[in-house]
XYZ file of N, CA, C and O in Angstrom:
836
model
N 25.642 -147.627 3.574
C 26.582 -147.503 4.232
C 26.501 -148.833 4.327
O 25.984 -149.689 4.021
N 27.939 -149.391 4.444
C 28.780 -150.912 4.141
C 28.510 -151.703 5.185
O 28.972 -151.362 6.575
N 27.823 -152.646 5.293
C 27.297 -153.606 6.441
C 29.030 -154.422 6.361
O 29.301 -155.007 5.504
N 29.286 -154.409 7.705
C 30.668 -155.213 7.907
C 30.354 -156.745 8.790
O 29.613 -156.917 9.554
N 31.376 -157.792 7.954
C 30.824 -159.314 8.549
C 32.368 -159.395 9.040
O 33.382 -159.667 8.618
N 32.427 -160.272 10.275
C 33.367 -160.370 10.647
C 33.379 -162.038 10.579
O 32.766 -162.740 11.648
N 34.515 -162.649 9.778
C 34.716 -164.020 9.826
C 35.753 -164.776 10.643
O 37.095 -163.996 10.660
N 35.202 -165.640 11.405
C 36.398 -166.068 12.648
C 36.133 -167.829 12.664
O 35.213 -168.238 11.640
N 37.136 -168.366 13.386
C 37.216 -169.781 13.231
C 38.608 -170.131 13.880
O 39.601 -169.800 13.720
N 38.553 -171.423 14.416
C 39.871 -171.982 14.690
C 40.796 -172.277 13.773
O 40.315 -172.210 12.467
N 42.088 -172.304 13.588
C 42.720 -172.978 13.059
C 42.569 -173.861 12.079
O 42.099 -174.912 13.006
N 42.255 -174.087 10.943
C 42.080 -175.361 9.896
C 40.314 -175.350 9.760
O 39.775 -176.365 9.538
N 39.451 -174.437 10.352
C 38.346 -174.465 10.142
C 37.745 -174.373 8.953
O 36.627 -174.565 8.524
N 38.528 -173.388 8.050
C 38.318 -173.226 6.834
C 37.477 -171.714 6.271
O 36.922 -171.742 5.575
N 38.062 -170.688 7.318
C 37.569 -169.710 7.195
C 37.587 -168.800 6.220
O 37.135 -168.009 5.394
N 39.147 -168.936 5.861
C 39.510 -168.240 4.140
C 38.487 -168.976 3.111
O 38.558 -168.206 1.858
N 37.808 -170.291 3.278
C 37.019 -170.672 2.190
C 35.966 -169.640 2.090
O 35.492 -169.666 0.990
N 35.551 -170.148 3.474
C 34.421 -169.019 3.322
C 34.131 -167.627 3.037
O 33.594 -166.848 1.981
N 35.645 -167.041 3.133
C 35.637 -165.354 2.738
C 35.732 -165.763 1.265
O 35.377 -164.990 0.599
N 36.693 -166.720 0.974
C 36.473 -166.433 -0.928
C 35.140 -166.914 -1.632
O 35.033 -166.538 -2.670
N 34.274 -167.988 -0.748
C 32.793 -167.924 -1.318
C 32.094 -166.642 -1.046
O 31.668 -166.202 -2.403
N 32.457 -165.877 0.085
C 31.704 -164.440 -0.266
C 32.312 -163.425 -0.867
O 31.502 -162.602 -1.538
N 33.350 -163.706 -1.765
C 33.982 -162.660 -2.401
C 33.368 -162.961 -3.762
O 33.280 -162.080 -4.732
N 32.630 -163.949 -3.974
C 32.117 -164.195 -5.111
C 30.757 -163.365 -5.333
O 30.187 -163.713 -6.681
N 30.360 -163.137 -4.658
C 29.326 -162.102 -4.167
C 29.624 -160.735 -4.494
O 28.741 -160.143 -3.623
N 30.749 -160.356 -4.652
C 31.318 -158.759 -4.531
C 31.550 -158.218 -3.482
O 31.016 -157.116 -3.065
N 31.534 -159.221 -2.373
C 32.007 -158.388 -1.212
C 33.615 -158.655 -1.071
O 34.094 -159.396 -0.983
N 34.208 -157.501 -0.877
C 35.245 -157.309 -0.576
C 35.927 -157.664 0.693
O 35.097 -157.757 1.675
N 36.694 -158.067 0.872
C 37.504 -158.339 2.026
C 38.833 -157.883 2.727
O 39.798 -157.637 2.065
N 39.155 -157.674 3.917
C 39.961 -157.184 4.555
C 40.723 -158.599 5.738
O 40.011 -159.160 6.281
N 42.019 -159.198 5.348
C 42.297 -160.046 5.776
C 43.273 -159.828 7.083
O 44.245 -159.145 6.853
N 42.760 -159.361 8.113
C 43.665 -159.279 9.501
C 45.401 -159.625 9.663
O 46.149 -158.830 9.741
N 45.216 -161.050 9.351
C 46.630 -161.746 9.486
C 47.669 -160.928 8.571
O 48.450 -160.673 8.620
N 46.960 -160.820 6.933
C 47.976 -160.466 6.158
C 48.313 -158.954 6.225
O 49.141 -158.008 5.882
N 47.224 -158.373 6.863
C 47.448 -156.791 7.217
C 48.632 -156.492 8.263
O 49.012 -155.802 8.717
N 48.027 -157.444 9.121
C 49.113 -157.523 10.291
C 50.695 -157.543 9.858
O 51.721 -156.926 10.217
N 50.912 -158.369 9.128
C 52.163 -158.506 8.253
C 52.702 -157.707 7.638
O 53.643 -157.202 7.776
N 51.780 -156.851 6.861
C 52.339 -155.901 6.154
C 52.643 -154.706 6.925
O 53.550 -154.068 6.970
N 51.899 -154.448 8.253
C 51.984 -153.540 9.097
C 53.270 -153.483 9.593
O 54.270 -152.458 10.212
N 53.629 -154.597 9.959
C 54.912 -154.695 10.971
C 56.243 -154.607 10.146
O 56.985 -154.424 10.825
N 55.760 -155.066 8.667
C 57.061 -154.816 7.893
C 57.138 -153.177 7.853
O 58.549 -152.688 7.474
N 56.010 -152.486 7.637
C 55.988 -150.812 6.835
C 56.224 -149.836 7.809
O 56.671 -148.635 7.643
N 55.245 -150.167 8.896
C 55.129 -148.982 9.991
C 56.347 -149.011 10.921
O 56.672 -149.614 12.037
N 57.074 -147.595 10.948
C 58.279 -147.455 11.754
C 57.874 -147.487 13.302
O 58.723 -148.187 13.890
N 56.488 -147.097 13.502
C 56.076 -147.137 15.181
C 56.094 -148.771 15.819
O 56.573 -148.805 16.903
N 55.617 -149.543 14.763
C 55.392 -150.880 15.126
C 56.809 -151.385 15.478
O 57.237 -152.331 16.303
N 57.870 -151.330 14.374
C 59.051 -151.698 14.869
C 59.900 -151.269 15.569
O 60.550 -152.122 16.174
N 59.794 -149.884 15.878
C 60.293 -149.145 17.140
C 60.141 -150.019 18.573
O 61.152 -150.357 19.271
N 58.649 -150.235 18.500
C 58.340 -150.653 19.441
C 58.504 -152.301 19.903
O 58.617 -152.815 20.946
N 58.093 -153.150 18.822
C 58.658 -154.481 18.700
C 60.335 -154.505 18.837
O 60.743 -155.659 19.986
N 61.106 -153.974 18.266
C 62.346 -153.902 18.711
C 62.786 -153.838 20.398
O 63.877 -154.373 20.730
N 62.087 -152.889 20.958
C 62.507 -152.249 22.249
C 61.520 -153.401 23.019
O 62.484 -154.011 24.264
N 60.743 -154.250 22.744
C 60.222 -155.263 23.548
C 61.034 -156.664 22.996
O 61.360 -156.947 24.535
N 61.351 -156.900 22.265
C 62.134 -158.320 21.945
C 63.070 -158.023 21.272
O 64.013 -159.174 21.010
N 64.332 -156.886 21.456
C 65.606 -156.998 21.073
C 65.778 -156.825 19.439
O 64.886 -156.588 18.917
N 66.701 -156.105 18.999
C 67.435 -155.753 17.752
C 67.038 -156.798 17.140
O 66.549 -156.558 15.558
N 67.361 -158.070 17.391
C 67.538 -159.134 16.345
C 66.411 -159.649 15.649
O 66.149 -160.667 15.013
N 64.861 -158.660 16.005
C 63.659 -159.366 15.659
C 63.191 -158.870 14.696
O 62.464 -159.156 13.681
N 64.263 -157.842 13.815
C 64.285 -157.557 12.611
C 65.213 -157.751 12.094
O 66.367 -157.554 12.702
N 65.344 -158.631 10.642
C 66.410 -158.791 10.051
C 66.605 -157.889 8.407
O 65.723 -157.024 8.755
N 67.492 -158.139 7.609
C 67.484 -157.190 6.567
C 66.359 -157.239 5.823
O 66.106 -156.402 4.816
N 66.018 -158.586 5.692
C 64.427 -158.755 4.886
C 63.282 -158.454 5.552
O 62.224 -158.983 5.104
N 63.403 -158.020 6.815
C 61.936 -157.698 7.514
C 62.069 -158.464 9.024
O 62.959 -158.949 9.546
N 61.012 -158.727 9.570
C 60.424 -158.969 10.784
C 60.905 -160.768 10.653
O 60.541 -161.625 10.065
N 61.432 -161.073 11.771
C 61.888 -162.556 11.954
C 61.092 -162.929 12.839
O 60.609 -163.139 13.799
N 60.026 -163.697 12.045
C 58.512 -164.584 12.284
C 58.664 -165.633 13.375
O 58.335 -165.916 14.263
N 59.914 -166.634 12.736
C 60.402 -167.818 13.371
C 60.954 -167.175 14.884
O 60.285 -167.736 15.688
N 61.678 -166.189 15.068
C 61.784 -165.805 16.564
C 60.984 -165.297 17.298
O 60.840 -165.670 18.494
N 60.349 -164.503 16.496
C 59.108 -163.799 17.512
C 57.876 -164.941 17.979
O 57.610 -164.796 19.309
N 57.991 -165.750 17.212
C 56.820 -166.845 17.318
C 57.613 -167.627 18.184
O 56.659 -167.998 19.628
N 59.003 -168.163 18.671
C 59.323 -168.953 19.627
C 59.311 -168.069 21.024
O 59.356 -168.565 21.844
N 59.311 -166.653 20.991
C 59.525 -165.894 21.846
C 57.891 -165.899 22.974
O 57.763 -166.067 23.616
N 57.131 -165.596 21.806
C 56.060 -165.055 22.223
C 54.860 -166.437 22.491
O 54.088 -166.492 23.723
N 55.162 -167.337 21.988
C 54.178 -168.764 22.498
C 54.734 -169.296 23.205
O 53.856 -170.361 24.183
N 55.771 -168.883 24.077
C 56.319 -169.482 25.582
C 56.067 -168.330 26.524
O 56.410 -168.867 27.838
N 55.855 -167.439 26.142
C 55.387 -166.372 27.161
C 54.152 -165.507 26.905
O 54.399 -164.618 26.346
N 53.134 -165.870 27.636
C 52.022 -165.277 27.836
C 52.005 -163.504 27.624
O 51.182 -162.980 27.026
N 52.923 -163.175 28.791
C 53.097 -161.749 28.983
C 53.384 -161.085 27.748
O 52.741 -160.187 27.483
N 54.524 -161.916 26.868
C 55.178 -161.328 25.727
C 53.901 -161.462 24.746
O 54.149 -160.344 24.009
N 53.175 -162.186 24.871
C 52.220 -162.131 23.582
C 51.231 -161.194 23.731
O 50.724 -160.595 22.779
N 50.919 -160.875 25.186
C 50.002 -159.849 25.182
C 50.862 -158.642 24.708
O 49.850 -157.544 24.130
N 51.817 -158.562 25.360
C 52.232 -156.641 24.844
C 52.435 -156.710 23.280
O 52.093 -155.688 22.846
N 52.583 -158.083 22.572
C 53.163 -157.776 21.077
C 51.579 -157.525 20.704
O 51.426 -156.793 19.658
N 50.739 -158.372 21.140
C 49.319 -157.733 20.649
C 48.622 -156.386 20.344
O 48.154 -155.863 19.979
N 49.250 -156.318 21.765
C 48.751 -154.473 22.113
C 49.592 -153.689 21.415
O 48.933 -152.242 21.153
N 50.786 -153.957 20.776
C 51.276 -153.214 19.764
C 50.530 -153.275 18.293
O 50.323 -151.944 17.699
N 50.320 -154.348 17.803
C 49.831 -155.030 16.375
C 48.326 -154.697 16.499
O 47.892 -153.706 15.366
N 47.917 -154.902 17.306
C 46.339 -155.064 17.013
C 45.531 -153.641 16.887
O 44.577 -153.572 15.957
N 45.996 -152.774 17.698
C 45.404 -151.340 17.115
C 45.554 -150.745 15.997
O 44.512 -149.852 15.277
N 46.628 -150.714 15.724
C 46.785 -150.392 13.863
C 46.212 -151.254 13.262
O 45.948 -150.614 12.267
N 45.779 -152.475 13.135
C 44.977 -153.507 12.365
C 43.771 -152.894 12.193
O 43.090 -152.487 11.377
N 43.327 -152.631 13.237
C 42.012 -152.132 13.659
C 41.664 -150.771 13.046
O 40.581 -150.539 12.159
N 42.751 -149.992 13.179
C 42.605 -148.528 12.723
C 42.345 -148.668 11.189
O 41.875 -148.035 10.544
N 43.269 -149.519 10.503
C 43.513 -149.895 9.223
C 42.308 -150.448 8.558
O 41.814 -150.136 7.761
N 41.316 -151.332 9.351
C 40.403 -151.789 8.835
C 39.180 -150.605 9.047
O 38.542 -150.436 7.906
N 39.370 -150.072 9.888
C 38.203 -148.669 9.656
C 38.495 -148.041 8.734
O 37.360 -147.296 8.112
N 39.514 -147.572 8.666
C 39.854 -146.612 7.401
C 39.231 -147.218 5.775
O 39.018 -146.795 5.037
N 39.650 -148.650 6.133
C 39.459 -149.524 4.879
C 38.006 -149.683 4.731
O 37.721 -149.461 3.371
N 37.209 -149.708 5.491
C 35.708 -149.522 5.272
C 35.069 -148.364 4.705
O 34.070 -148.581 3.718
N 35.497 -147.248 5.223
C 35.059 -146.106 5.021
C 35.184 -145.852 3.147
O 34.595 -145.183 2.549
N 36.310 -146.565 2.803
C 36.702 -146.701 1.255
C 35.886 -147.437 0.329
O 35.732 -147.299 -0.692
N 34.874 -148.435 1.115
C 34.195 -149.436 0.441
C 32.826 -148.845 -0.126
O 32.188 -147.861 0.562
N 32.455 -149.387 -1.366
C 31.388 -148.768 -1.784
C 30.094 -150.156 -2.061
O 29.023 -150.120 -2.187
N 30.565 -151.501 -1.616
C 29.789 -152.357 -1.342
C 28.713 -152.585 -0.382
O 29.172 -151.742 0.625
N 27.877 -153.452 -0.545
C 26.492 -153.356 0.479
C 27.343 -154.058 1.675
O 27.455 -153.898 3.103
N 28.241 -154.890 1.575
C 28.682 -155.999 2.348
C 30.382 -155.765 2.596
O 30.644 -156.119 1.142
N 31.064 -155.824 3.480
C 32.427 -155.906 3.364
C 33.060 -156.958 4.512
O 32.274 -157.138 5.506
N 33.919 -158.028 4.247
C 34.294 -159.136 5.073
C 35.396 -158.548 6.053
O 36.574 -158.577 5.160
N 35.728 -158.968 7.222
C 36.767 -158.839 8.041
C 37.379 -160.248 8.036
O 36.259 -161.061 9.065
N 38.206 -160.905 7.841
C 38.801 -162.134 8.231
C 39.780 -161.907 9.397
O 40.765 -161.612 9.147
N 39.257 -162.945 10.669
C 40.466 -162.712 11.488
C 40.217 -163.950 12.145
O 39.134 -164.247 12.854
N 41.522 -165.025 12.457
C 41.434 -165.801 13.147
C 41.124 -165.662 14.583
O 40.640 -166.479 15.683
N 41.502 -164.328 15.209
C 41.307 -164.055 16.411
C 40.523 -162.649 16.422
O 40.703 -161.728 17.206
N 38.904 -162.976 16.024
C 38.257 -161.957 16.035
C 37.998 -161.201 17.635
O 37.701 -159.914 17.956
N 37.592 -162.290 18.305
C 37.116 -162.190 19.621
C 38.254 -161.575 20.485
O 38.133 -160.886 21.293
N 39.328 -162.631 20.397
C 40.304 -162.558 21.294
C 40.860 -161.011 21.100
O 41.605 -160.477 21.998
N 41.154 -160.713 19.837
C 41.743 -158.933 19.500
C 40.879 -158.019 20.108
O 41.310 -156.777 19.920
N 39.715 -158.352 20.052
C 38.505 -157.321 20.193
C 37.879 -156.645 18.862
O 37.218 -155.514 19.118
N 38.527 -157.177 17.727
C 38.073 -156.777 16.595
C 36.515 -157.175 16.098
O 36.524 -156.247 15.366
N 35.941 -157.818 16.723
C 34.639 -158.112 17.098
C 33.868 -156.771 16.950
O 32.743 -156.538 16.820
N 34.128 -155.760 18.014
C 33.755 -154.362 18.319
C 33.839 -153.559 17.092
O 32.881 -152.529 16.933
N 34.142 -153.996 15.878
C 34.063 -153.265 14.557
C 33.618 -153.629 13.822
O 33.526 -153.087 12.443
N 32.754 -154.922 13.825
C 31.931 -155.369 12.674
C 30.300 -155.306 13.554
O 30.266 -155.126 14.658
N 29.319 -155.746 12.261
C 27.931 -155.418 12.527
C 27.558 -156.957 12.916
O 26.582 -157.308 13.376
N 28.257 -157.949 12.158
C 27.783 -159.176 12.316
C 29.039 -160.299 12.487
O 29.999 -160.017 11.731
N 28.889 -161.096 13.210
C 30.117 -162.139 13.759
C 29.838 -163.237 13.352
O 28.777 -163.842 13.578
N 30.245 -164.000 12.437
C 30.112 -165.507 11.908
C 31.586 -166.420 12.373
O 32.566 -165.877 11.509
N 31.133 -167.470 12.832
C 32.123 -168.230 13.242
C 31.880 -169.438 12.204
O 31.262 -169.990 11.841
N 33.194 -169.937 11.679
C 33.205 -171.395 10.663
C 33.863 -172.562 11.622
O 34.483 -172.333 12.035
N 32.924 -173.365 11.528
C 32.551 -174.324 12.957
C 33.347 -175.843 12.533
O 32.974 -176.331 11.292
N 34.354 -176.151 12.856
C 34.497 -177.547 12.496
C 35.055 -178.198 13.572
O 35.755 -177.646 14.498
N 34.953 -179.606 13.837
C 35.507 -180.311 15.124
C 36.945 -180.170 15.168
O 37.591 -180.171 14.219
N 37.297 -179.994 16.413
C 38.989 -179.888 17.083
C 40.040 -180.977 15.964
O 40.774 -180.886 15.343
N 39.603 -182.131 16.180
C 39.937 -183.274 15.369
C 40.164 -183.256 14.039
O 41.408 -183.270 13.110
N 39.267 -182.635 13.130
C 39.193 -182.272 11.961
C 40.193 -181.562 11.504
O 40.825 -181.555 10.500
N 40.020 -180.156 12.545
C 41.047 -179.217 11.969
C 42.754 -179.504 12.123
O 43.144 -178.965 11.602
N 42.784 -180.227 12.880
C 44.226 -180.667 13.551
C 44.735 -181.477 12.449
O 45.428 -181.148 11.960
N 43.972 -182.411 11.879
C 44.161 -183.000 10.479
C 44.421 -182.184 9.504
O 45.471 -182.545 8.829
N 43.260 -181.503 8.886
C 43.657 -180.639 8.071
C 45.129 -179.913 7.935
O 45.485 -179.554 7.196
N 45.620 -179.211 9.241
C 46.472 -178.498 9.354
C 47.842 -178.874 9.237
O 48.846 -178.759 8.569
N 47.644 -180.150 9.593
C 48.771 -181.254 10.071
C 49.459 -181.433 8.242
O 50.510 -181.253 7.734
N 47.964 -181.750 7.577
C 48.069 -181.861 5.848
C 48.608 -180.467 5.159
O 49.507 -180.980 4.231
N 48.166 -179.586 5.361
C 48.062 -178.372 4.694
C 49.610 -177.897 5.177
O 50.363 -177.279 4.010
N 49.912 -177.708 6.354
C 51.354 -177.018 6.443
C 52.590 -178.015 6.744
O 53.499 -176.995 7.292
N 52.261 -179.028 7.020
C 53.278 -180.269 6.975
C 53.783 -180.086 8.464
O 55.194 -180.262 9.319
N 52.998 -179.761 9.656
C 53.131 -179.318 10.947
C 53.052 -180.911 11.759
O 52.061 -181.474 11.025
N 53.767 -180.694 12.875
C 53.448 -181.954 13.890
C 52.185 -181.521 14.692
O 51.565 -180.481 14.554
N 51.649 -182.555 15.220
C 50.609 -182.483 16.071
C 50.868 -181.751 16.847
O 49.968 -180.555 17.676
N 52.141 -181.699 17.564
C 52.455 -180.870 18.848
C 52.297 -179.491 18.454
O 52.171 -178.522 19.081
N 52.855 -179.293 17.134
C 53.184 -177.497 16.658
C 51.334 -177.183 16.647
O 51.531 -175.699 17.124
N 50.597 -177.766 16.067
C 49.261 -177.634 15.791
C 48.334 -177.347 17.154
O 48.021 -176.211 17.264
N 48.695 -178.158 17.855
C 48.177 -178.152 19.278
C 48.572 -176.821 19.961
O 48.071 -176.229 20.723
N 49.962 -176.520 19.895
C 50.518 -175.449 20.524
C 49.796 -174.039 20.031
O 49.495 -173.074 20.693
N 49.628 -174.095 18.426
C 49.125 -172.828 17.944
C 47.362 -172.902 18.531
O 46.640 -171.978 18.872
N 46.703 -173.903 18.470
C 45.386 -173.895 19.344
C 45.097 -173.182 20.248
O 44.375 -172.981 20.995
N 46.314 -173.715 21.119
C 46.222 -173.296 22.836
C 45.845 -171.475 22.878
O 45.378 -171.332 23.697
N 46.467 -170.942 21.691
C 46.510 -169.690 21.813
C 44.916 -168.945 21.171
O 45.241 -167.839 21.231
N 44.291 -169.714 20.897
C 43.133 -169.567 20.459
C 41.845 -169.997 21.196
O 41.964 -170.726 21.701
N 40.796 -168.998 21.046
C 39.361 -169.640 21.629
C 39.154 -171.006 21.428
O 39.150 -170.677 20.075
N 38.370 -171.874 21.805
C 37.888 -172.773 20.804
C 36.629 -172.565 20.162
O 35.845 -171.188 20.367
N 36.421 -173.048 19.360
C 35.167 -172.933 18.698
C 33.919 -173.023 19.069
O 33.046 -172.037 18.789
N 33.665 -174.015 20.163
C 32.608 -173.802 20.960
C 32.161 -172.543 21.918
O 31.362 -171.799 21.632
N 33.520 -171.739 22.113
C 33.281 -170.597 22.851
C 32.935 -169.534 21.968
O 31.975 -168.571 21.947
N 33.528 -169.467 20.608
C 33.300 -168.255 19.425
C 31.988 -168.535 18.950
O 31.317 -167.597 18.717
N 31.396 -169.736 19.299
C 29.895 -169.856 18.792
C 28.953 -169.174 19.408
O 27.781 -168.753 18.767
N 29.123 -169.439 20.544
C 28.488 -168.512 21.842
C 28.316 -167.146 21.628
O 27.364 -166.476 22.126
N 29.588 -166.678 20.818
C 29.438 -164.980 20.772
C 29.204 -164.817 19.648
O 29.036 -163.374 19.005
N 28.925 -165.346 18.662
C 28.657 -165.110 17.144
C 26.893 -165.003 17.048
O 26.229 -165.315 17.546
N 26.878 -164.077 16.016
C 25.490 -164.329 15.622
C 24.959 -165.172 14.262
O 24.106 -165.594 14.044
N 25.942 -166.108 13.569
C 26.026 -167.040 12.793
C 27.057 -167.826 12.903
O 28.056 -167.721 13.125
N 26.336 -169.396 12.892
C 27.387 -170.289 12.711
C 27.416 -171.200 11.059
O 26.391 -171.387 10.922
N 28.342 -171.238 10.494
C 28.705 -171.845 9.129
C 29.767 -173.116 9.722
O 30.569 -173.199 10.404
N 29.168 -174.541 9.172
C 29.272 -175.738 9.374
C 29.880 -176.062 8.706
O 29.586 -176.266 7.420
N 31.450 -175.906 8.460
C 32.487 -176.848 7.472
C 33.212 -178.104 8.114
O 34.176 -178.323 8.518
N 32.091 -178.994 8.888
C 32.572 -180.162 9.295
C 32.472 -181.475 8.270
O 32.961 -182.544 8.857
N 32.501 -181.121 6.999
C 32.321 -182.328 6.093
C 31.235 -183.167 6.430
O 30.858 -183.948 5.131
N 30.201 -182.213 6.838
C 29.078 -183.282 6.963
C 27.850 -182.530 6.013
O 26.895 -182.847 5.637
N 27.751 -181.281 6.270
C 26.894 -180.192 5.836
C 27.546 -179.609 4.688
O 28.583 -179.064 4.547
N 26.479 -179.550 3.639
C 26.750 -178.815 2.404
C 27.169 -177.031 3.058
O 26.432 -176.757 3.609
N 28.390 -176.874 2.394
C 28.922 -175.383 2.919
C 28.102 -174.511 1.705
O 27.630 -173.277 2.404
N 27.989 -174.461 0.336
C 27.811 -173.574 -0.296
C 26.255 -173.043 0.080
O 25.714 -171.856 -0.095
N 25.195 -173.888 0.413
C 24.218 -173.823 0.509
C 23.743 -172.886 2.145
O 22.832 -171.909 2.085
N 24.705 -172.833 3.048
C 24.663 -172.121 3.986
C 25.113 -170.876 4.063
O 24.812 -169.804 4.267
N 26.175 -170.746 2.574
C 26.676 -169.206 2.201
C 25.448 -168.460 1.590
O 25.203 -167.313 1.744
N 24.882 -169.191 0.613
C 23.719 -168.734 -0.207
C 22.648 -168.135 0.865
O 22.229 -167.122 0.676
N 22.576 -168.702 2.007
C 21.415 -168.585 2.960
C 21.688 -167.229 3.600
O 21.068 -166.688 3.867
N 23.043 -167.064 3.978
C 23.606 -166.088 4.763
C 23.584 -164.688 3.651
O 22.939 -163.783 4.496
N 24.080 -164.923 2.591
C 24.070 -163.684 1.723
C 22.707 -163.458 1.568
O 22.245 -162.096 1.327
N 21.658 -164.421 1.095
C 20.059 -163.911 0.879
C 19.836 -162.754 2.394
O 19.049 -162.152 1.695
N 19.820 -163.176 3.393
C 19.243 -162.573 4.275
C 19.863 -161.500 4.414
O 19.184 -160.269 4.591
N 21.419 -161.374 4.343
C 22.388 -159.880 4.482
C 21.378 -158.979 3.426
O 20.965 -157.784 3.438
N 21.246 -159.296 2.069
C 20.496 -158.608 1.199
C 19.399 -158.323 1.200
O 19.060 -157.082 0.776
N 18.565 -159.124 1.907
C 17.183 -158.951 1.872
C 16.949 -157.842 2.956
O 15.876 -157.075 2.908
N 17.675 -157.857 4.048
C 17.422 -156.992 5.226
C 18.818 -156.270 5.661
O 19.052 -156.399 6.640
N 19.250 -155.579 4.618
C 20.438 -155.054 4.895
C 20.353 -154.027 5.931
O 21.204 -153.389 7.054
N 19.135 -153.374 5.610
C 19.053 -152.226 7.227
C 18.480 -152.591 8.596
O 18.545 -152.107 9.464
N 18.178 -154.293 8.308
C 17.611 -154.299 9.718
C 18.288 -155.570 10.144
O 19.526 -155.744 9.886
N 17.873 -156.406 11.066
C 18.617 -157.751 11.794
C 17.848 -158.861 10.946
O 16.890 -158.957 10.634
N 18.798 -159.495 10.188
C 18.604 -160.528 8.989
C 17.648 -161.478 10.221
O 18.474 -162.108 11.177
N 16.658 -162.257 9.403
C 15.737 -163.138 10.104
C 17.061 -164.363 10.649
O 16.981 -165.107 11.941
N 18.282 -164.577 9.834
C 19.058 -165.973 9.759
C 19.612 -165.631 11.155
O 20.288 -166.453 11.831
N 20.036 -164.545 11.520
C 20.584 -163.894 12.798
C 20.468 -164.004 14.023
O 21.009 -164.167 15.221
N 18.888 -164.442 14.162
C 18.131 -164.667 15.132
C 17.998 -165.858 15.759
O 17.847 -165.996 16.805
N 18.262 -166.853 15.046
C 18.397 -168.213 15.208
C 19.672 -168.761 14.916
O 20.243 -169.124 14.078
N 20.823 -169.031 16.173
C 21.878 -169.407 15.567
C 22.139 -170.889 15.193
O 23.111 -171.287 14.774
N 20.805 -171.511 15.441
C 20.876 -172.865 15.521
C 20.101 -173.301 13.911
O 20.104 -174.323 13.624
N 20.044 -172.248 13.160
C 19.529 -172.486 12.036
C 20.102 -173.510 11.018
O 19.696 -174.249 10.174
N 21.546 -173.554 11.360
C 22.323 -174.472 10.393
C 22.725 -175.601 11.152
O 23.173 -176.855 10.676
N 22.131 -176.126 12.316
C 22.213 -177.191 13.100
C 21.677 -178.472 12.108
O 20.777 -178.191 11.698
């Protein structure tokens, strides 16, 4: 039976980097954001419900108008909740189907909103990739060419890393101070040693502090 690991963290925390390192240990990964984009483009039921909620112009000839959707939902918490209620159950269903097809001992779910979406209930272990807010802000501005205001607006719709840490079984620190690879090695070692039990590393959330 495949053990599932949910990797989360705020925007700019480096969760994708952590997932890429885990993939070098032959852990397949399911990226919730990519799957969400695929499903909104291909599932007729999602298209019908989003169109009914946001209007016909939410889809263009080449697919979902993400810029328009973002401008609508990020200024209306009610719309954001309704959009999530349309998309998240489908992503969760596809993740569960995907896990059943895996033969690897461990598989990874990458989700920026692991807890906010409720995806955490579908994984065995929950890992938060942590970085200070100021550092995350700097990273995203440099990476995506966004203004500080734009990045802060996105951050506002995610739980803080501090809150995510309290709900996680393990924390990886990607703060530029602590070496990342040794933390990943320790995590993988514990998972492989105690595949059927509770890894010792998960009993102490401050092991990497």
